[in-house]
Coordinates of C-alpha atoms in Angstrom, one line a residue:
Chain A
X1364 CA 89.8 117.8 60.8
X1365 CA 93.2 116.2 61.3
X1366 CA 92.3 112.8 62.6
X1367 CA 95.9 111.7 63.0
X1368 CA 96.4 114.5 65.6
X1369 CA 93.0 113.9 67.2
X1370 CA 93.4 110.2 67.2
X1371 CA 96.5 110.6 69.6
X1372 CA 94.2 111.3 72.3
X1373 CA 92.5 108.0 71.8
X1374 CA 95.7 106.1 72.0
X1375 CA 97.0 104.9 75.4
X1376 CA 100.5 103.0 75.6
X1377 CA 101.5 101.6 78.6
X1378 CA 105.3 100.7 79.9
X1379 CA 105.5 97.0 79.3
X1380 CA 108.2 94.5 80.3
X1381 CA 109.8 92.7 77.3
X1382 CA 112.1 90.4 79.5
X1383 CA 110.0 87.4 79.3
X1384 CA 109.6 87.6 75.3
X1385 CA 112.0 86.0 73.0
X1386 CA 113.3 88.2 70.1
X1387 CA 110.8 86.9 67.6
X1388 CA 107.9 87.5 70.1
X1389 CA 109.4 91.2 70.5
X1390 CA 109.1 91.7 66.6
X1391 CA 105.8 90.3 66.4
X1392 CA 104.7 92.6 69.4
X1393 CA 106.0 95.7 67.6
X1394 CA 103.9 95.1 64.4
X1395 CA 100.8 94.6 66.5
X1396 CA 101.3 97.8 68.4
X1397 CA 101.7 99.5 65.2
X1398 CA 98.3 98.0 63.9
X1399 CA 96.7 98.9 67.0
X1400 CA 97.8 102.5 66.7
X1401 CA 96.2 102.7 63.2
X1402 CA 92.7 101.8 64.7
X1403 CA 92.4 105.3 66.6
X1404 CA 91.6 107.4 63.3
X1405 CA 88.9 105.0 62.5
X1406 CA 87.3 105.6 65.9
X1407 CA 87.8 109.1 65.6
X1408 CA 85.6 109.0 62.4
X1409 CA 82.9 106.9 64.3
X1410 CA 82.7 108.9 67.8
X1411 CA 80.7 112.0 68.5
X1412 CA 79.4 112.2 72.1
X1413 CA 77.2 115.2 71.2
X1414 CA 74.7 113.0 69.3
X1415 CA 73.2 109.6 70.8
X1416 CA 73.7 107.7 67.7
X1417 CA 77.5 109.2 67.2
X1418 CA 78.3 109.1 63.6
X1419 CA 76.9 105.8 63.0
X1420 CA 73.6 107.5 61.9
X1421 CA 73.0 110.6 60.2
X1422 CA 72.6 113.3 62.8
X1423 CA 69.1 114.5 62.0
X1424 CA 67.4 111.1 61.9
X1425 CA 64.9 110.1 64.3
X1426 CA 65.0 106.8 65.9
X1427 CA 61.7 105.7 64.6
X1428 CA 62.6 106.7 61.2
X1429 CA 65.5 104.1 61.3
X1430 CA 63.2 101.5 63.0
X1431 CA 60.7 101.7 60.0
X1432 CA 63.2 101.7 57.4
X1433 CA 65.1 98.7 59.0
X1434 CA 61.7 96.7 58.5
X1435 CA 62.5 96.7 54.8
X1436 CA 66.2 96.8 55.2
X1437 CA 67.6 95.1 58.2
X1438 CA 71.1 95.9 57.2
X1439 CA 70.6 99.4 58.7
X1440 CA 70.6 98.0 62.0
X1441 CA 73.4 95.5 61.4
X1442 CA 76.2 96.0 64.1
X1443 CA 78.8 96.5 61.3
X1444 CA 77.3 99.1 58.9
X1445 CA 77.2 102.9 58.9
X1446 CA 73.7 104.3 58.0
X1447 CA 73.9 107.3 55.5
X1448 CA 71.3 109.3 53.8
X1449 CA 71.1 109.1 50.1
X1450 CA 68.5 110.9 48.0
X1451 CA 66.4 111.2 51.0
X1452 CA 66.6 107.5 51.6
X1453 CA 68.4 105.7 54.5
X1454 CA 71.1 103.2 53.2
X1455 CA 73.8 101.3 55.1
X1456 CA 77.5 100.7 54.0
X1457 CA 79.5 97.9 55.6
X1458 CA 82.5 99.3 57.7
X1459 CA 85.0 97.3 55.7
X1460 CA 84.1 99.3 52.5
X1461 CA 83.4 102.7 54.4
X1462 CA 86.7 102.5 56.2
X1463 CA 88.9 100.6 53.7
X1464 CA 91.6 102.9 53.0
X1465 CA 92.4 103.0 56.8
X1466 CA 91.9 99.3 57.3
X1467 CA 94.6 98.2 54.5
X1468 CA 97.6 99.5 56.5
X1469 CA 96.3 97.6 59.5
X1470 CA 95.7 94.3 57.8
X1471 CA 99.2 94.9 56.4
X1472 CA 100.8 94.9 59.7
X1473 CA 98.9 91.9 61.1
X1474 CA 99.8 90.1 58.0
X1475 CA 103.6 90.9 58.4
X1476 CA 103.4 89.8 62.0
X1477 CA 101.7 86.5 61.0
X1478 CA 104.6 85.9 58.6
X1479 CA 107.2 86.2 61.1
X1480 CA 105.8 84.7 64.2
X1481 CA 107.1 81.3 64.9
X1482 CA 103.9 80.2 66.5
X1483 CA 101.9 79.0 63.6
X1484 CA 98.6 79.0 65.6
X1485 CA 98.8 82.6 66.4
X1486 CA 100.0 83.5 62.8
X1487 CA 96.8 82.0 61.5
X1488 CA 94.8 84.0 63.9
X1489 CA 96.3 87.2 62.7
X1490 CA 95.8 86.1 59.1
X1491 CA 92.1 85.7 59.9
X1492 CA 91.9 88.8 61.8
X1493 CA 93.3 90.8 58.8
X1494 CA 90.8 89.3 56.5
X1495 CA 88.0 89.9 59.0
X1496 CA 89.0 93.6 59.1
X1497 CA 88.9 93.7 55.0
X1498 CA 85.9 91.5 54.4
X1499 CA 83.8 91.6 57.5
X1500 CA 84.0 88.0 58.5
X1501 CA 84.6 89.0 62.1
X1502 CA 82.7 85.7 63.4
X1503 CA 85.4 83.6 61.6
X1504 CA 88.1 85.5 63.3
X1505 CA 86.5 85.4 66.7
X1506 CA 85.7 81.5 66.4
X1507 CA 89.2 80.7 65.8
X1508 CA 90.6 83.0 68.5
X1509 CA 88.3 81.2 71.0
X1510 CA 89.2 77.8 70.0
X1511 CA 93.1 78.4 69.7
X1512 CA 95.4 77.5 72.8
X1513 CA 96.2 80.5 74.8
X1514 CA 99.4 82.3 73.6
X1515 CA 101.6 84.8 75.6
X1516 CA 100.6 87.7 73.3
X1517 CA 97.3 88.6 72.4
X1518 CA 95.7 91.2 70.4
X1519 CA 91.9 92.2 69.9
X1520 CA 91.4 94.5 67.1
X1521 CA 88.3 95.6 65.2
X1522 CA 84.6 96.9 65.7
X1523 CA 83.6 95.5 69.0
X1524 CA 82.0 97.6 71.7
X1525 CA 78.5 99.2 71.4
X1526 CA 78.6 101.9 74.1
X1527 CA 78.8 104.8 71.8
X1528 CA 75.5 104.0 70.1
X1529 CA 73.0 105.4 72.6
X1530 CA 70.2 105.2 70.2
X1531 CA 70.0 101.2 69.6
X1532 CA 73.1 99.8 71.5
X1533 CA 73.9 98.1 68.2
X1534 CA 76.7 99.5 66.1
X1535 CA 80.2 98.4 67.2
X1536 CA 82.9 101.2 67.6
X1537 CA 86.6 100.2 66.6
X1538 CA 89.0 99.5 69.2
X1539 CA 92.3 97.4 69.6
X1540 CA 94.4 96.1 72.6
X1541 CA 97.5 94.4 72.6
X1542 CA 98.7 92.5 75.7
X1543 CA 101.2 90.1 77.2
X1544 CA 100.1 87.5 79.6
X1545 CA 101.2 87.9 83.2
X1546 CA 101.4 84.0 83.7
X1547 CA 101.7 84.2 87.8
X1548 CA 98.6 86.4 88.1
X1549 CA 96.8 84.5 85.3
X1550 CA 97.5 81.1 87.2
X1551 CA 95.9 82.8 90.5
X1552 CA 92.9 84.2 88.9
X1553 CA 92.3 80.7 87.5
X1554 CA 92.1 79.2 90.8
X1555 CA 89.3 81.7 91.7
X1556 CA 87.5 80.9 88.3
X1557 CA 87.7 77.3 88.9
X1558 CA 86.4 77.6 92.5
X1559 CA 83.5 80.0 91.2
X1560 CA 82.6 77.7 88.4
X1561 CA 82.8 74.5 90.3
X1562 CA 79.8 75.1 92.4
X1563 CA 76.7 74.5 90.8
X1564 CA 74.5 77.9 90.9
X1565 CA 70.9 78.3 90.7
X1566 CA 70.0 79.7 87.1
X1567 CA 66.7 81.3 86.7
X1568 CA 65.7 80.0 83.3
X1569 CA 68.2 77.4 82.4
X1570 CA 66.9 77.1 78.9
X1571 CA 67.7 80.8 78.2
X1572 CA 71.1 80.5 79.6
X1573 CA 73.8 80.6 77.0
X1574 CA 77.0 80.5 78.9
X1575 CA 79.4 77.7 78.5
X1576 CA 81.1 77.7 81.7
X1577 CA 83.6 75.0 80.8
X1578 CA 84.8 77.1 77.7
X1579 CA 85.7 80.4 79.6
X1580 CA 89.2 81.4 79.1
X1581 CA 90.9 83.7 81.3
X1582 CA 94.1 85.7 81.2
X1583 CA 95.5 88.6 83.2
X1584 CA 97.6 90.9 80.7
X1585 CA 100.1 93.7 81.0
X1586 CA 98.5 95.4 78.0
X1587 CA 101.0 97.3 75.8
X1588 CA 98.4 99.7 74.1
X1589 CA 94.7 100.6 74.0
X1590 CA 93.4 102.3 70.8
X1591 CA 90.0 103.6 69.8
X1592 CA 87.2 103.2 72.3
X1593 CA 88.8 101.2 74.9
X1594 CA 91.6 104.2 75.1
X1595 CA 88.8 106.6 76.0
X1596 CA 87.0 104.4 78.6
X1597 CA 90.1 102.8 79.9
X1598 CA 88.5 99.6 80.7
X1599 CA 90.0 97.3 83.4
X1600 CA 88.7 94.1 82.0
X1601 CA 86.8 92.6 79.1
X1602 CA 84.7 89.6 78.1
X1603 CA 84.4 88.8 74.5
X1604 CA 82.6 88.0 72.1
X1605 CA 79.3 89.8 72.8
X1606 CA 77.2 87.5 70.8
X1607 CA 75.2 85.2 73.0
X1608 CA 75.0 82.4 70.4
X1609 CA 78.6 82.5 69.8
X1610 CA 79.3 82.3 73.4
X1611 CA 77.2 79.5 73.7
X1612 CA 78.8 77.4 70.9
X1613 CA 82.6 78.4 71.4
X1614 CA 82.7 80.0 74.8
X1615 CA 84.4 83.4 75.9
X1616 CA 87.6 85.0 76.9
X1617 CA 87.9 87.2 79.8
X1618 CA 90.8 89.6 79.8
X1619 CA 91.8 91.7 82.7
X1620 CA 94.2 94.6 81.9
X1621 CA 96.7 95.1 84.8
X1622 CA 98.1 98.4 83.7
X1623 CA 94.9 100.0 83.1
X1624 CA 93.7 98.7 86.4
X1625 CA 96.8 99.8 88.2
X1626 CA 96.7 103.3 86.7
X1627 CA 93.0 103.6 87.5
X1628 CA 93.8 102.5 91.1
X1629 CA 96.5 104.9 91.7
X1630 CA 95.1 107.9 90.0
X1631 CA 91.4 107.5 90.8
X1632 CA 90.1 104.9 92.8
X1633 CA 92.4 105.0 95.9
X1634 CA 91.9 108.9 95.9
X1635 CA 88.1 108.6 95.8
X1636 CA 88.6 106.2 98.6
X1637 CA 90.4 108.7 100.9
X1638 CA 87.9 111.5 99.8
X1639 CA 84.8 109.7 100.8
X1640 CA 85.6 107.5 103.6
X1641 CA 86.2 108.4 107.1
X1642 CA 89.7 108.5 108.3
X1643 CA 89.8 105.7 110.8
X1644 CA 87.9 103.3 108.5
X1645 CA 90.6 104.0 106.0
X1646 CA 93.3 102.9 108.3
X1647 CA 92.0 99.3 108.2
X1648 CA 92.5 99.2 104.4
X1649 CA 96.2 99.2 103.5
X1650 CA 96.9 100.2 100.0
X1651 CA 98.3 96.8 99.1
X1652 CA 95.0 95.1 100.1
X1653 CA 93.0 97.6 98.1
X1654 CA 95.1 96.9 95.0
X1655 CA 94.8 93.3 95.2
X1656 CA 91.0 93.8 95.7
X1657 CA 90.7 95.9 92.6
X1658 CA 92.0 93.0 90.4
X1659 CA 89.7 90.5 92.2
X1660 CA 86.8 92.9 91.8
X1661 CA 87.5 93.1 88.0
X1662 CA 87.8 89.5 87.8
X1663 CA 84.6 88.6 89.7
X1664 CA 82.8 91.4 87.7
X1665 CA 83.8 89.3 84.5
X1666 CA 82.9 86.0 85.9
X1667 CA 79.6 87.5 87.0
X1668 CA 78.9 88.4 83.5
X1669 CA 79.2 84.9 82.2
X1670 CA 76.0 84.2 84.5
X1671 CA 74.1 86.7 82.6
X1672 CA 74.3 85.4 79.3
X1673 CA 70.6 85.0 78.6
X1674 CA 69.3 84.5 75.2
X1675 CA 66.9 87.2 74.1
X1676 CA 67.8 89.7 76.6
X1677 CA 69.3 92.3 74.2
X1678 CA 66.2 91.9 72.1
X1679 CA 63.9 92.4 74.8
X1680 CA 65.5 95.2 76.9
X1681 CA 66.9 97.1 73.8
X1682 CA 68.7 100.4 74.7
X1683 CA 68.4 99.8 78.4
X1684 CA 70.1 96.4 78.3
X1685 CA 73.8 97.6 78.8
X1686 CA 72.5 99.4 82.1
X1687 CA 71.0 96.0 83.6
X1688 CA 73.8 93.9 82.4
X1689 CA 76.8 96.1 83.4
X1690 CA 75.6 96.5 86.9
X1691 CA 74.2 93.0 87.0
X1692 CA 77.8 91.6 86.3
X1693 CA 79.4 93.7 89.2
X1694 CA 76.8 92.7 91.7
X1695 CA 76.5 89.2 90.7
X1696 CA 80.3 89.0 90.7
X1697 CA 80.1 90.4 94.4
X1698 CA 77.6 87.6 95.3
X1699 CA 80.0 85.0 94.1
X1700 CA 82.5 85.8 96.6
X1701 CA 80.0 84.7 99.5
X1702 CA 80.7 81.1 99.1
X1703 CA 84.4 81.7 98.6
X1704 CA 84.6 83.4 102.0
X1705 CA 82.6 80.7 103.6
X1706 CA 85.0 77.9 102.0
X1707 CA 88.1 79.9 103.2
X1708 CA 89.4 80.7 99.7
X1709 CA 89.1 84.4 100.3
X1710 CA 89.4 86.4 103.6
X1711 CA 86.9 88.7 105.0
X1712 CA 89.3 91.8 104.5
X1713 CA 89.3 90.8 100.8
X1714 CA 85.4 90.9 100.4
X1715 CA 85.4 94.3 102.4
X1716 CA 88.1 95.6 100.3
X1717 CA 86.2 94.5 97.0
X1718 CA 82.9 96.3 98.3
X1719 CA 84.8 99.4 99.0
X1720 CA 86.5 99.2 95.5
X1721 CA 83.1 98.8 94.1
X1722 CA 82.0 102.2 95.8
X1723 CA 84.9 103.9 94.5
X1724 CA 84.4 102.8 90.9
X1725 CA 80.7 104.1 90.9
X1726 CA 82.1 107.4 91.5
X1727 CA 84.8 107.2 89.0
X1728 CA 82.4 106.3 86.2
X1729 CA 80.2 109.4 87.3
X1730 CA 83.2 111.4 86.7
X1731 CA 83.9 110.0 83.4
X1732 CA 80.2 110.4 82.3
X1733 CA 80.4 114.0 82.8
X1734 CA 82.9 114.2 80.2
X1735 CA 81.5 111.6 78.0
X1736 CA 78.0 110.5 77.8
X1737 CA 79.0 107.1 76.3
X1738 CA 79.7 106.3 79.9
X1739 CA 75.9 106.6 80.6
X1740 CA 75.1 102.9 80.8
X1741 CA 77.7 102.5 83.5
X1742 CA 77.0 105.5 85.6
X1743 CA 73.1 104.6 85.7
X1744 CA 73.9 101.1 86.6
X1745 CA 76.0 102.3 89.5
X1746 CA 73.5 105.1 90.4
X1747 CA 70.8 102.0 90.9
X1748 CA 73.4 100.0 93.0
X1749 CA 74.1 103.2 95.2
X1750 CA 70.6 104.1 95.6
X1751 CA 69.7 100.4 96.4
X1752 CA 72.3 100.4 99.0
X1753 CA 71.1 103.8 100.8
X1754 CA 67.4 102.6 100.6
X1755 CA 68.2 99.2 102.3
X1756 CA 70.4 101.2 105.0
X1757 CA 73.5 99.4 103.9
X1758 CA 75.2 102.8 103.5
X1759 CA 74.9 105.9 105.6
X1760 CA 76.3 109.1 104.5
X1761 CA 76.8 112.3 106.4
X1762 CA 78.3 115.3 104.7
X1763 CA 79.8 113.2 101.7
X1764 CA 81.4 110.8 104.2
X1765 CA 80.3 107.3 104.0
X1766 CA 79.8 104.6 106.8
X1767 CA 79.2 101.1 105.0
X1768 CA 77.8 98.2 106.9
X1769 CA 79.3 95.4 105.0
X1770 CA 76.8 93.0 106.3
X1771 CA 73.9 94.8 105.0
X1772 CA 75.8 95.7 101.9
X1773 CA 76.6 92.2 100.9
X1774 CA 72.8 91.2 101.5
X1775 CA 71.5 94.2 99.7
X1776 CA 73.7 93.6 96.7
X1777 CA 73.0 89.9 96.6
X1778 CA 69.1 91.0 96.6
X1779 CA 70.0 93.4 93.9
X1780 CA 71.6 90.8 91.9
X1781 CA 68.7 88.5 92.0
X1782 CA 66.3 91.3 90.7
X1783 CA 68.7 92.3 88.0
X1784 CA 69.3 88.5 86.9
X1785 CA 65.5 88.0 86.9
X1786 CA 65.0 91.1 84.5
X1787 CA 67.7 89.9 82.1
X1788 CA 66.5 86.3 82.2
X1789 CA 62.6 86.8 81.7
X1790 CA 62.0 90.6 82.1
X1791 CA 60.5 92.8 79.5
X1792 CA 61.4 96.4 78.6
X1793 CA 59.0 98.1 80.8
X1794 CA 60.2 95.9 83.8
X1795 CA 63.8 97.2 83.3
X1796 CA 62.7 100.9 82.5
X1797 CA 60.5 100.7 85.7
X1798 CA 63.6 99.5 87.8
X1799 CA 65.8 102.2 86.4
X1800 CA 63.2 104.9 87.0
X1801 CA 63.0 103.8 90.7
X1802 CA 66.6 103.5 91.5
X1803 CA 68.5 105.2 88.7
X1804 CA 68.5 108.7 90.0
X1805 CA 72.0 110.6 89.9
X1806 CA 71.1 112.8 92.9
X1807 CA 73.2 110.4 95.1
X1808 CA 76.3 111.3 93.5
X1809 CA 75.6 115.0 94.3
X1810 CA 75.6 114.2 97.9
X1811 CA 79.4 113.3 97.6
X1812 CA 80.2 116.0 95.3
X1813 CA 81.9 118.4 97.8
X1814 CA 84.3 115.8 98.9
X1815 CA 85.0 114.2 95.5
X1816 CA 85.7 117.5 93.8
X1817 CA 88.8 117.7 95.4
X1818 CA 90.0 114.5 93.7
X1819 CA 88.0 114.4 90.6
X1820 CA 87.6 116.9 87.6
X1821 CA 84.4 118.3 88.4
X1822 CA 82.8 119.7 85.3
X1823 CA 79.8 121.5 87.0
Chain B
X518 CA 105.6 77.3 125.7
X519 CA 103.2 77.8 122.9
X520 CA 101.7 74.4 121.6
X521 CA 102.4 73.8 117.9
X522 CA 99.1 73.5 115.9
X523 CA 98.7 70.0 114.5
X524 CA 98.1 70.1 110.7
X525 CA 95.9 67.4 109.5
X526 CA 96.8 65.4 106.2
X527 CA 95.3 62.5 104.3
X528 CA 97.8 59.7 103.4
X529 CA 97.3 61.1 99.8
X530 CA 97.9 64.6 100.8
X531 CA 101.0 63.5 102.7
X532 CA 102.5 61.6 99.9
X533 CA 101.7 64.6 97.6
X534 CA 103.7 67.3 99.9
X535 CA 106.5 64.9 100.4
X536 CA 107.0 64.4 96.7
X537 CA 107.0 68.1 96.4
X538 CA 109.5 68.7 99.0
X539 CA 111.8 66.0 97.8
X540 CA 111.4 67.6 94.0
X541 CA 112.1 71.0 95.6
X542 CA 115.3 69.8 97.5
X543 CA 116.9 67.5 94.8
X544 CA 115.9 69.3 91.7
X545 CA 114.4 72.7 91.7
X546 CA 116.8 74.3 94.5
X547 CA 120.1 73.3 92.5
X548 CA 118.6 74.4 89.2
X549 CA 117.8 78.0 90.7
X550 CA 120.9 78.1 92.5
X551 CA 122.8 77.7 89.5
X552 CA 120.7 80.2 87.7
X553 CA 121.6 82.7 90.4
X554 CA 125.2 81.9 90.0
X555 CA 124.9 82.4 86.1
X556 CA 123.1 85.5 86.3
X557 CA 125.8 86.8 88.8
X558 CA 128.5 86.2 86.2
X559 CA 126.6 88.6 83.7
X560 CA 128.1 91.6 85.5
X561 CA 127.0 94.4 87.7
X562 CA 124.4 92.8 89.9
X563 CA 122.9 96.4 90.9
X564 CA 121.5 96.6 87.1
X565 CA 121.1 92.9 86.4
X566 CA 117.4 92.0 85.9
X567 CA 118.1 88.3 85.5
X568 CA 120.0 88.2 88.7
X569 CA 117.0 89.8 90.5
X570 CA 114.6 87.6 89.0
X571 CA 116.7 84.4 89.8
X572 CA 117.1 85.6 93.3
X573 CA 113.5 86.2 93.8
X574 CA 112.6 82.7 92.5
X575 CA 115.2 81.2 94.8
X576 CA 113.5 83.2 97.6
X577 CA 110.0 81.4 96.8
X578 CA 111.7 78.0 96.7
X579 CA 113.4 78.4 100.1
X580 CA 110.1 79.6 101.4
X581 CA 108.1 76.8 100.1
X582 CA 110.9 74.2 101.3
X583 CA 110.6 75.8 104.8
X584 CA 106.8 75.7 104.8
X585 CA 106.8 72.1 103.8
X586 CA 109.1 71.1 106.5
X587 CA 107.2 72.8 109.2
X588 CA 104.3 70.8 107.9
X589 CA 105.9 67.5 107.7
X590 CA 107.2 68.1 111.3
X591 CA 103.6 68.7 112.8
X592 CA 101.2 66.6 110.7
X593 CA 98.5 64.3 112.0
X594 CA 97.6 61.6 109.6
X595 CA 93.8 61.0 109.0
X596 CA 92.8 57.6 109.1
X597 CA 89.9 57.2 106.7
X598 CA 87.1 56.0 108.4
X599 CA 84.3 54.1 107.0
X600 CA 81.4 55.7 105.6
X601 CA 79.1 54.0 108.2
X602 CA 80.3 56.5 111.0
X603 CA 77.9 58.8 109.6
X604 CA 79.3 62.2 110.4
X605 CA 81.7 64.6 108.7
X606 CA 85.3 64.1 109.5
X607 CA 88.4 65.6 107.9
X608 CA 88.5 63.5 104.6
X609 CA 84.8 63.4 104.0
X610 CA 83.2 64.4 100.7
X611 CA 80.2 65.9 101.3
X612 CA 77.1 66.7 99.1
X613 CA 75.1 69.8 100.6
X614 CA 72.3 71.9 99.7
X615 CA 72.7 75.6 100.0
X616 CA 70.5 78.4 98.8
X617 CA 68.7 75.9 96.7
X618 CA 71.8 74.8 94.9
X619 CA 73.8 71.6 95.3
X620 CA 77.4 71.5 95.9
X621 CA 79.9 68.8 96.8
X622 CA 83.4 69.1 98.1
X623 CA 85.9 67.4 100.2
X624 CA 87.1 68.7 103.7
X625 CA 90.8 68.4 103.9
X626 CA 93.7 69.8 106.1
X627 CA 94.7 73.2 105.2
X628 CA 97.9 72.3 103.1
X629 CA 95.9 70.1 100.9
X630 CA 93.0 72.7 100.3
X631 CA 92.6 73.3 96.6
X632 CA 89.6 75.0 95.6
X633 CA 90.0 74.2 91.9
X634 CA 89.5 70.4 93.0
X635 CA 86.9 71.1 95.5
X636 CA 89.0 70.6 98.4
X637 CA 88.3 73.0 101.1
X638 CA 90.0 73.6 104.3
X639 CA 89.0 72.2 107.7
X640 CA 89.9 75.7 109.0
X641 CA 87.5 77.7 106.6
X642 CA 84.0 78.6 108.2
X643 CA 82.3 75.9 106.2
X644 CA 84.9 73.4 107.2
X645 CA 84.6 74.3 110.8
X646 CA 80.6 74.4 110.9
X647 CA 80.3 71.0 109.1
X648 CA 82.9 68.8 111.0
X649 CA 81.0 66.4 113.3
X650 CA 77.6 67.1 111.5
X651 CA 75.5 64.2 110.5
X652 CA 73.6 63.6 106.9
X653 CA 70.4 65.3 107.2
X654 CA 71.4 68.1 109.6
X655 CA 71.2 71.7 108.4
X656 CA 73.9 73.9 109.9
X657 CA 74.1 77.5 109.7
X658 CA 77.6 78.8 108.7
X659 CA 78.3 82.5 109.5
X660 CA 81.0 85.2 109.2
X661 CA 80.5 88.7 110.2
X662 CA 79.3 89.6 106.4
X663 CA 78.1 86.4 104.8
X664 CA 75.8 83.7 106.2
X665 CA 74.4 80.7 104.7
X666 CA 72.6 77.5 105.6
X667 CA 74.1 74.3 104.6
X668 CA 71.9 70.9 104.6
X669 CA 73.9 67.9 104.4
X670 CA 72.5 65.6 101.9
X671 CA 75.2 62.9 101.8
X672 CA 78.4 62.0 103.4
X673 CA 81.0 60.0 101.3

């Protein structure tokens, strides 16, 4: 297999404005983009949507076989090892050894960038990241990244997201992004963040809550490149790290990806909006309002995620954790907008637009899922929300055209947020499974299929 | 003739806005005007991104100057009343209980509203609903989408 050719499908480069960057910053950016491009071939080796364990585990292995073997050898379920069969026995190989030949040229680019940057703190960050790729000290690099002062240019590179491991939601897939901060939008977003975090909020089990709200950094970036898993899913935002204990001690960083967000909005969300909402209804949502709401929606999704950093949630909920956590973040994010509306920080139209965007995103994930089962957690979570809205009467549909009642929708999503937070904070595996079984049917999406097939690539 | 709406300002807010206007007129406006002049000298303004960016900045500065001038022509100073008065006025800091949670904020005139500093506008739904309310009172704050019951615990 020619992984270089294939990996091109896993690289998304965006037009980016260099006018705000110095000559030195442009040179650094170029090196980082080169490093990011080289991640795609590694991800290409890891991914395989045909298998629930992708290529992280042998394709013939049963889940129970891994669980049993991991009792003696926990490294089999380490996020940064690949599992192989050797003489009939399961063994683990650390990523930094398995992919060393691919990682060496990436580290070289990072070190070259470190050498030329005039920002010494950022240079140190790049050195630590290069080390992490080659020796597996990812936590050292993460901790430094979280503690350094925000810099105009950012790079996140390495094994990060776990969505492709549908067996255990454990193994991290490689991805990279490089972005340049949009300082104006970042300033505006920080006002919303401060307003949200400045009101104390009831936390179901405070002892279990790990989020460090005073150490949540936020940036809105114009990203130059996505590579690896993130290029496949085209995320519009991220909050890292994923490890709850690291978050608790060192905080987290939220990044909103403006280019990905805008590209999604224009090519997917806005056409979906036109397909599934009634014409007169559409007229009261001008495109500029909707586009602004798309950013606000991503922002509050990530702010919502900070409230769901409950210790032990991943261990209790195992493979269904991402379903509950993703949709939980989205609906808590919407709930957080309630007090902002009452305090005059956002307008009613902005809240309505966020609710409309929420709906459009659900259909977008459904379409992505049809092409890649790695999106399963997202689409299942969105199915839960849509079914919850329909069953509460917040959403009526007739012939694939929807008629939302925003008041009922807000109340229903607030109720849903409470249920999901309870599951994440104190619930068990069976609680989560039962809730997903009750509300997670994909049938709702089919009601809208005729309208949506005009705008989405319908694989059925 | 339409009546001009009075804008409420605290003495502190008035000082901040006067200082901002002074700074914009004396320092920022000349600096940005000079930036526009310099950019014009770079050549063809139809393909000059520095010129576009400088012009845009000047537009924002002029817009803010006009806005501040309008506010400073139509403001009404809020005289800080003693806490003993016992009800919420513009300038009051209130501690409320809402949905089982405690929140604290100051109600200010709209130009001073700054959510990151817990200052909310008197024109916001919460601001409008709480003005005149007494400590111990519970007020229903409603918008067509969101509603909440605010119980006033303390007025500072």
